[in-house]
XYZ file of C-alpha atoms in Angstrom:
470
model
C 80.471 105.895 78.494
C 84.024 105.900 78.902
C 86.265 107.083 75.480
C 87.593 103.711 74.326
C 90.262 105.357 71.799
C 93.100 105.288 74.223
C 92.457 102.452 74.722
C 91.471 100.569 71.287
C 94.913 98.801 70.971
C 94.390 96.617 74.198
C 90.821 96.057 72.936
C 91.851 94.789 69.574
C 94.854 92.757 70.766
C 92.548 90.595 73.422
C 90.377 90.003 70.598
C 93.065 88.649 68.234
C 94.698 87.084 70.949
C 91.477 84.832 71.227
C 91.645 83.999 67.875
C 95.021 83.643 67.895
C 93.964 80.879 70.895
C 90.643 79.534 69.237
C 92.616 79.141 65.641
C 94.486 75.933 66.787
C 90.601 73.929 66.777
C 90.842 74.868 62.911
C 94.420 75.519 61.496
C 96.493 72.867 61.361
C 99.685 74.273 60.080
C 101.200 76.378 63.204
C 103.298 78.348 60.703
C 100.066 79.444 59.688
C 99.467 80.813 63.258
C 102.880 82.390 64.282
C 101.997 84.294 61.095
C 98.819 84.976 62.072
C 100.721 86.561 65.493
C 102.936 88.551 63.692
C 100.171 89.872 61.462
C 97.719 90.387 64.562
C 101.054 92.882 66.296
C 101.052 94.747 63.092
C 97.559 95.639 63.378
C 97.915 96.803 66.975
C 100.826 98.526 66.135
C 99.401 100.596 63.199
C 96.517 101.668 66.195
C 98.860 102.354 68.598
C 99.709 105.345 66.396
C 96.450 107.212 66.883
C 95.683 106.530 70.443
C 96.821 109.002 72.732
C 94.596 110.153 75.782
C 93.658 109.168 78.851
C 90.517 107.295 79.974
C 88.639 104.921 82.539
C 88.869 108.223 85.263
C 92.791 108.217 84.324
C 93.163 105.011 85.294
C 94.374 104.294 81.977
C 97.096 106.938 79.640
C 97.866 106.165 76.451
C 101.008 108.662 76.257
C 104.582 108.470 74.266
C 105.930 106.840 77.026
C 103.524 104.098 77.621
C 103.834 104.030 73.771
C 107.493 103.540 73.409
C 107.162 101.128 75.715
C 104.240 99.103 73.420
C 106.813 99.397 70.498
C 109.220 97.056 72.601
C 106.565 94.985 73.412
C 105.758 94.691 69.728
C 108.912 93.998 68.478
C 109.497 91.357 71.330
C 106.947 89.198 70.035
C 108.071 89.692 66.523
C 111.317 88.267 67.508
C 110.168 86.039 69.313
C 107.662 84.360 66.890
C 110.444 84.601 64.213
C 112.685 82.557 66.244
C 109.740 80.084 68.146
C 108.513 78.643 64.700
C 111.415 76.038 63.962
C 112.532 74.989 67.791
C 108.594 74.211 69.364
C 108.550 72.263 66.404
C 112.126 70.153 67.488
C 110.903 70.389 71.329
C 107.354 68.717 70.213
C 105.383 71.455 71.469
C 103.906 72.725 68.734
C 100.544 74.558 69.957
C 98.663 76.969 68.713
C 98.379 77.918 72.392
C 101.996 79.164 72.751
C 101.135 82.425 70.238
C 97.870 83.361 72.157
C 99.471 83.256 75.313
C 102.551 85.245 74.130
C 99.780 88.045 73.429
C 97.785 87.784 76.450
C 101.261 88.136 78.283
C 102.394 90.953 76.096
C 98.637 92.431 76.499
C 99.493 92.596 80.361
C 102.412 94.510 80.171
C 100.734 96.929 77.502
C 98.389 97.319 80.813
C 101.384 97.972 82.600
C 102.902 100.229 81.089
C 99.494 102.846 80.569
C 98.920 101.915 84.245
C 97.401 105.500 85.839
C 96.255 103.887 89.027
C 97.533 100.891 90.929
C 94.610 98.637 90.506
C 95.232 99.121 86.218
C 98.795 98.314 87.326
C 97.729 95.006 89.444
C 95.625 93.548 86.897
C 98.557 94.298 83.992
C 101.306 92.742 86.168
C 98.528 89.638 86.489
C 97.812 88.835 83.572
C 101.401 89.040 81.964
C 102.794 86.890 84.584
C 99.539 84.460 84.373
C 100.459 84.127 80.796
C 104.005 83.734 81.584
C 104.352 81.409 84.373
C 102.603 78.884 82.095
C 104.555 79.872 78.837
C 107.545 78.711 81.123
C 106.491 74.939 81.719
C 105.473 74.910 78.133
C 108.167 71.501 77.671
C 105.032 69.423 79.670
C 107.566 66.416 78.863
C 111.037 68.551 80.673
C 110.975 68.193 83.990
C 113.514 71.433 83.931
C 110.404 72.674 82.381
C 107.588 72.157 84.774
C 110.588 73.283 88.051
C 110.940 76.467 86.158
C 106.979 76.652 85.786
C 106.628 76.120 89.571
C 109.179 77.994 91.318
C 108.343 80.843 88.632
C 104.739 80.819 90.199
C 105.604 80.793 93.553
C 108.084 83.699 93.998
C 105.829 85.730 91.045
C 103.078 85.030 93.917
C 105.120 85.820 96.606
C 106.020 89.150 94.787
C 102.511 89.880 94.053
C 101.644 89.761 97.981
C 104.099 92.343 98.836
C 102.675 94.429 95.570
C 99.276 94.583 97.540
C 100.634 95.208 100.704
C 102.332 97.601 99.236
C 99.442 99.077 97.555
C 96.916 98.853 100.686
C 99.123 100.842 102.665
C 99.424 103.797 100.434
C 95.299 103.374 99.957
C 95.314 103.756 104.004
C 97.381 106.705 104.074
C 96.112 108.727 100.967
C 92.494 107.077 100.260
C 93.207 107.097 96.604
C 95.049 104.287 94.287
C 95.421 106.890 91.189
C 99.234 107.664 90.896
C 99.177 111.292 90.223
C 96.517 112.104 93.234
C 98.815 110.368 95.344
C 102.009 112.000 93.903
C 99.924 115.669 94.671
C 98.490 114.132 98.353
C 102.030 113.352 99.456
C 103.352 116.940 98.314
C 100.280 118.881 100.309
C 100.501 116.996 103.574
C 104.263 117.313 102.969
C 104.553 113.210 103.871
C 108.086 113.018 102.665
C 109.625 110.753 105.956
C 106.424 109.157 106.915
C 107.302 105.717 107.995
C 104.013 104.206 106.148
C 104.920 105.601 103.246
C 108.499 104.442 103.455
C 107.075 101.042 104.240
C 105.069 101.163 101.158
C 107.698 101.970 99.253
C 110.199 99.149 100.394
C 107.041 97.178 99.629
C 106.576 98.180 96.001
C 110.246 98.175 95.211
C 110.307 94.368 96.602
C 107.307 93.621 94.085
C 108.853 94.941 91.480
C 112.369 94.120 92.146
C 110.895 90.474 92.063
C 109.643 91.232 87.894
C 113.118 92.884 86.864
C 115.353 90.198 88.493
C 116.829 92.074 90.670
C 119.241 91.354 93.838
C 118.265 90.005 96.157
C 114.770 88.605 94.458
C 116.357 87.317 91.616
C 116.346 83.119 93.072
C 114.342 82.390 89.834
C 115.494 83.863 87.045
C 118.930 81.271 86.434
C 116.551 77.822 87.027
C 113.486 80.099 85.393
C 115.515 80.779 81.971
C 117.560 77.451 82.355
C 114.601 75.541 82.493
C 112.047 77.135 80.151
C 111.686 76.876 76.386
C 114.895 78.898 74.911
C 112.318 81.100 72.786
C 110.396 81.805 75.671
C 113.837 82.712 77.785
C 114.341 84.956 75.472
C 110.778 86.553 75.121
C 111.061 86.934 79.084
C 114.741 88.227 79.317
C 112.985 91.211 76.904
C 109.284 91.923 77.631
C 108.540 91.328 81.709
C 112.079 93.003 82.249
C 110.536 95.804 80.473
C 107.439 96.017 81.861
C 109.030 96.038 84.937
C 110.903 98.967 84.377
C 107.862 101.273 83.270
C 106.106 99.926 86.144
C 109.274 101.366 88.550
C 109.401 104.403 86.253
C 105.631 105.482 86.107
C 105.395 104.294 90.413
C 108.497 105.996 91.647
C 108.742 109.400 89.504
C 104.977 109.750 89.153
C 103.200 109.020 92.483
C 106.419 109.043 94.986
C 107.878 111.911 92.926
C 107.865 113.997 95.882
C 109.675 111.579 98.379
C 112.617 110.824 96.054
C 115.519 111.146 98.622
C 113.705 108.508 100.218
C 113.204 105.720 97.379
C 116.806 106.474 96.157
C 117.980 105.166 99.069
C 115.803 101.824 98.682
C 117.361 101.569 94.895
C 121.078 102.266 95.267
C 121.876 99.418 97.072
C 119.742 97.746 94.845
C 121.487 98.197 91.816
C 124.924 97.629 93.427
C 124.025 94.384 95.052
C 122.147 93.521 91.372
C 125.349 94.543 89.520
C 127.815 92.669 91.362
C 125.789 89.806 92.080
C 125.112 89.392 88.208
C 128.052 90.251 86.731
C 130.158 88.117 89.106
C 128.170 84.516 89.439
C 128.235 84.723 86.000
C 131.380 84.069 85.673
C 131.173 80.231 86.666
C 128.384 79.713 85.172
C 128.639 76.776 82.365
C 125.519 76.681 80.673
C 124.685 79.260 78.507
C 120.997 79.929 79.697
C 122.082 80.662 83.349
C 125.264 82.692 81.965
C 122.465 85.034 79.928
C 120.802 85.058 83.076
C 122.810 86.678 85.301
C 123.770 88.780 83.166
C 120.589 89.630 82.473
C 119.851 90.311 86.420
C 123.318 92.706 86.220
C 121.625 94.833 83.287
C 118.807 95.032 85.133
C 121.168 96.776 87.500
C 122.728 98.997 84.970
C 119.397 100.300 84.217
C 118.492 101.011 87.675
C 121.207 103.816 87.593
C 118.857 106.146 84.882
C 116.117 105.630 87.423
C 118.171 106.810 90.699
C 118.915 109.320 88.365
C 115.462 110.777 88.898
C 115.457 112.819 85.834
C 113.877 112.456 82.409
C 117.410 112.174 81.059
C 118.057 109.514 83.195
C 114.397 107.997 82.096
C 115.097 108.129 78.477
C 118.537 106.530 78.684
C 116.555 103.357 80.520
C 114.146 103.759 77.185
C 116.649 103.864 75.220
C 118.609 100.907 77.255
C 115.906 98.510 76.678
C 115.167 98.990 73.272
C 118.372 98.121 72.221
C 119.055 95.288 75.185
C 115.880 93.368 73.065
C 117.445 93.264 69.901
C 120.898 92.807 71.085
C 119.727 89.674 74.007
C 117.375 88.268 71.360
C 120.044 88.222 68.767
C 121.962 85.776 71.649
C 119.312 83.665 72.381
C 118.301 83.191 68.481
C 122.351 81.745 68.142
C 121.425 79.198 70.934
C 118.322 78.407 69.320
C 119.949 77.546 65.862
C 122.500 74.787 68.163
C 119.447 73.192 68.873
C 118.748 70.157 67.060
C 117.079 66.503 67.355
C 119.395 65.056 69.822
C 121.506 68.145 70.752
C 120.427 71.122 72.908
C 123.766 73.270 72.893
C 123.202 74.687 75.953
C 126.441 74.436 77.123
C 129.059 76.798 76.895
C 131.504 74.169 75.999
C 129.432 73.542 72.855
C 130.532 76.848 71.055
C 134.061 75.371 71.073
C 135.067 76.086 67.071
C 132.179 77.522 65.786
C 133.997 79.883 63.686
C 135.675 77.076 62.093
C 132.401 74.686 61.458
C 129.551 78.228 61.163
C 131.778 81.221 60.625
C 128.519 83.170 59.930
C 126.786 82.082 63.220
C 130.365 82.587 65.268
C 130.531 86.143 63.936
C 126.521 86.930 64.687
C 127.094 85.623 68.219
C 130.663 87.746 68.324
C 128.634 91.270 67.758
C 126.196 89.929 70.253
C 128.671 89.481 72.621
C 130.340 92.827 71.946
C 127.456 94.711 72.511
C 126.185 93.101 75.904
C 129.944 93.851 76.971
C 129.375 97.337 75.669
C 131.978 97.210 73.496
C 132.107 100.492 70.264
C 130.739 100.170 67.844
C 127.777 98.572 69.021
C 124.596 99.871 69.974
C 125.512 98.385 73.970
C 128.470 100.799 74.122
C 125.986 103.565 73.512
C 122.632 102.683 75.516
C 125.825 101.967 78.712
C 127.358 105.530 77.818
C 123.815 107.280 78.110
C 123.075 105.539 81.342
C 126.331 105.869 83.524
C 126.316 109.982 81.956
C 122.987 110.180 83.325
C 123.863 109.200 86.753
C 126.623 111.252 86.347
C 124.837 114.154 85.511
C 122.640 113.561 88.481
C 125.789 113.652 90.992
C 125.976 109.781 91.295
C 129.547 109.737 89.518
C 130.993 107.361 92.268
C 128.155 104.844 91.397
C 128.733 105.349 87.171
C 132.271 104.427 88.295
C 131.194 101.292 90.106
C 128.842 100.374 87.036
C 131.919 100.820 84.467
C 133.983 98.689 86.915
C 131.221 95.419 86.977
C 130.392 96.252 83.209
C 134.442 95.936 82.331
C 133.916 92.257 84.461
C 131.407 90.839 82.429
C 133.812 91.635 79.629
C 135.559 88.232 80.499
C 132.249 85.557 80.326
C 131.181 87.606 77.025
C 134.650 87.143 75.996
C 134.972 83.305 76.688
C 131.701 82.450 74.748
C 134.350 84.412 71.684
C 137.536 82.520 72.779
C 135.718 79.194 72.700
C 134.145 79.932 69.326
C 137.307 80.872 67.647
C 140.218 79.819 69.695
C 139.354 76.218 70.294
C 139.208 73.446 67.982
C 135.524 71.754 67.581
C 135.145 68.698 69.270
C 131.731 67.480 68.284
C 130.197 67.962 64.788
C 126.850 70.742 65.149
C 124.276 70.866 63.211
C 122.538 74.096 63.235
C 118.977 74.223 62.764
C 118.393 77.277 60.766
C 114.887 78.616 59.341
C 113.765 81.598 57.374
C 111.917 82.752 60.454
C 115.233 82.507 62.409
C 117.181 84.020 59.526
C 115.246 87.197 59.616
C 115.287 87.858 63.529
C 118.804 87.409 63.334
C 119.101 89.919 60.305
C 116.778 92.283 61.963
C 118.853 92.096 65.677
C 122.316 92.606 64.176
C 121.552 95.146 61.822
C 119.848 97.217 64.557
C 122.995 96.500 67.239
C 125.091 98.041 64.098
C 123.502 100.833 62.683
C 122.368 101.792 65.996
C 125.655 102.272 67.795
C 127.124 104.227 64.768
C 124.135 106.436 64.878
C 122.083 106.310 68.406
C 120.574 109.758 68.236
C 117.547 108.876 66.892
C 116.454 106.287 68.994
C 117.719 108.562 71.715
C 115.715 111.528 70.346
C 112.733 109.784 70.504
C 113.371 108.173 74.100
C 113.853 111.952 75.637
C 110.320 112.777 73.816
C 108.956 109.865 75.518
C 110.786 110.448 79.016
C 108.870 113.346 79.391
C 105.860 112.581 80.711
């Protein structure tokens, strides 16, 4: 019999995520559900605390950084359940459904991230993107909606073929699919060079490539986040990007730790391509879904540099990046929620034009937002930025820190505009924002946390080095 304490968190959350799923039969009042959500993460969060370990044969570890990683997961769906409550109910969607399946997803990439062996790590990336690719045609009525859906599925199935590939060959040429046998295979036969396991690695950094958006698999992600539910944009811009990452983490410094020349050369031009790409067709971009979208596909290049980086510095600054990308991209996306009204989606950039003037508070929430994806001090962006380009630096890759600084100073100017229109325009159109308490509270929570953490980022960074070093 297996020890199931490592692994009690996952156990409990499928459990209350089938409640969470069976409750909409007998709870009518869905407020009574997203509380029921938030309530069901606190539990797994309070057991997260005591399960460390590894179990299943190692297939699954339960360590502090699969466990930092669960506390982003955690506080994704917070946010995101804060800020779903209020706009389901204005999109008519209002399903108990949408809260289970925001667990299941989150339950795959808790998977994920305690993946030990690549057949843990297949069935994690499944079920989160299962979850997902129907969380994204959740607007049954948008026909946005159901192209997003669709094309989400595809390439996500597309992605998961070159995953298995991927994964076959590196069975074939080491007989085992547990990462840290074939980390200590690859160092004894001394396969560094091997052209299978350079295939298999171009394989698995396709696959995952595909899950963080990156260049040149990131076709979906602009129709994906344009066309999905804004709440679930947002949930997806935070978690699977995540995930992602401690997939790409555990994979390349864990099992082809010993062949890093080689998978540094896959992921520099990479994160180049990803940077410029992002940073740069975001700058005609004229809805503000797509415009969060590339720029979420350039972050996802900024936080490729700690990984090339190949170090646990450089693998706590990512930790450390992501945390504070979900409060301060969240933050964003719960400003474009509260445009959002019967009649009015305010996706466009255009209508932000005098915000300050008609919602000075919501104009100055979205300002810090803005300041801090820019990377702008004194937010907590400036910071998580600073630790990633000095861990590339550190590493010897000053020439690409200099490149990052370069695309990071361009997407200074369609951060900016979303400012200039808000307080250098006049409004044109009268908006009516649709605040709730639920809504209030994320946005409390997000700016607070972009504040206080880039006047004082040690902790978080503290804690991100303990859990880089696994």
């Amino acid at each position: 019999m297996p020890d199931l304490g490592p692994v009690m968190p996952e156990i409990v959350m499928t459990c209350l995520a089938l409640l969470i799923l069976l409750s909409e039969l007998v709870i009518k009042r869905k407020e009574t559900i997203a509380f029921l959500s938030i309530v069901s993460v606190a539990v797994v969060t309070y057991l997260l605390a005591g399960s460390t370990g590894t179990t299943f044969n190692g297939m699954f570890i339960a360590d502090g950084y699969s466990l930092f990683f669960k506390l982003i997961f955690m506080l994704n769906v917070v946010l995101t359940v804060l800020i779903s409550v209020k706009y389901i109910a204005i999109e008519k969607v209002n399903f108990g459904e949408y809260y289970g399946l925001i667990l299941f997803s989150t339950l795959g990439m808790m998977l994920m991230a305690s993946a030990g062996d690549l057949i843990t790590l297949y069935i994690g990336l499944e079920l989160m993107a299962l979850s997902t690719y129907v969380l994204a045609g959740f607007l049954r009525h948008d026909i946005k909606s159901n192209e997003a859906a669709i094309k989400y599925f595809l390439l996500g199935a597309f992605a998961s073929a070159f995953l298995l590939y991927g994964i076959s060959l590196i069975y074939g040429l080491t007989g085992t699919t547990d990462l840290h046998a074939i980390s200590s295979y690859i160092s004894q036969k001394g396969l560094s060079g091997n052209p299978v396991l350079t295939l298999s690695m171009i394989m698995f950094a396709v696959a995952l490539s595909f899950k963080i958006a990156a260049v040149p698999f990131h076709m979906w992600a602009p129709d994906v986040y344009e066309g999905a539910p804004t709440s679930i944009t947002a949930f997806m811009s935070v978690g699977p990007k995540a995930a992602g990452f401690a997939l790409i983490g555990r994979v390349f410094m864990t099992a082809f730790g010993a062949a890093r020349i080689e998978w540094t050369g896959i992921l520099i031009p990479i994160a180049i391509l990803t940077m410029a790409v992002g940073n740069i067709i975001a700058l005609s971009q004229t809805n503000i879904k797509r415009m969060l979208a590339y720029s979420s596909i350039a972050h996802a290049g900024y936080m490729l540099l700690g990984i090339i980086a190949g170090t646990s510095e450089g693998l706590a600054s990512v930790l450390n990046y992501l945390f504070i990308y979900a409060f301060m991209n969240i933050g964003a996306f719960a400003v474009v929620i509260m445009l959002r009204s019967e009649g009015f989606k305010g996706d466009n950039i255009s209508d932000y034009e005098g915000l300050a003037k008609t919602h000075p508070l919501a104009a100055a929430l979205m300002l810090v937002f803005m300041f801090s994806l820019t990377g702008i001090p004194p937010t907590a962006g400036f910071m998580g930025k600073f630790y990633l380009f000095m861990s590339a630096v550190s590493a010897g890759y000053t020439w690409l820190a200099v490149t990052a600084v370069i695309f990071s100073a361009i997407s200074a100017y369609f951060y900016l505009r979303i400012v200039m229109y808000m307080y250098m325009k006049e409004p044109k159109t009268e908006v009516q924002l649709s605040a709730s308490p639920g809504i209030a509270l994320a946005l409390a929570i997000t700016v607070i946390a972009v504040l206080v953490i880039g006047v004082l980022p040690s902790k978080v960074i503290s804690v991100a080095r303990i859990a880089a070093g696994f």
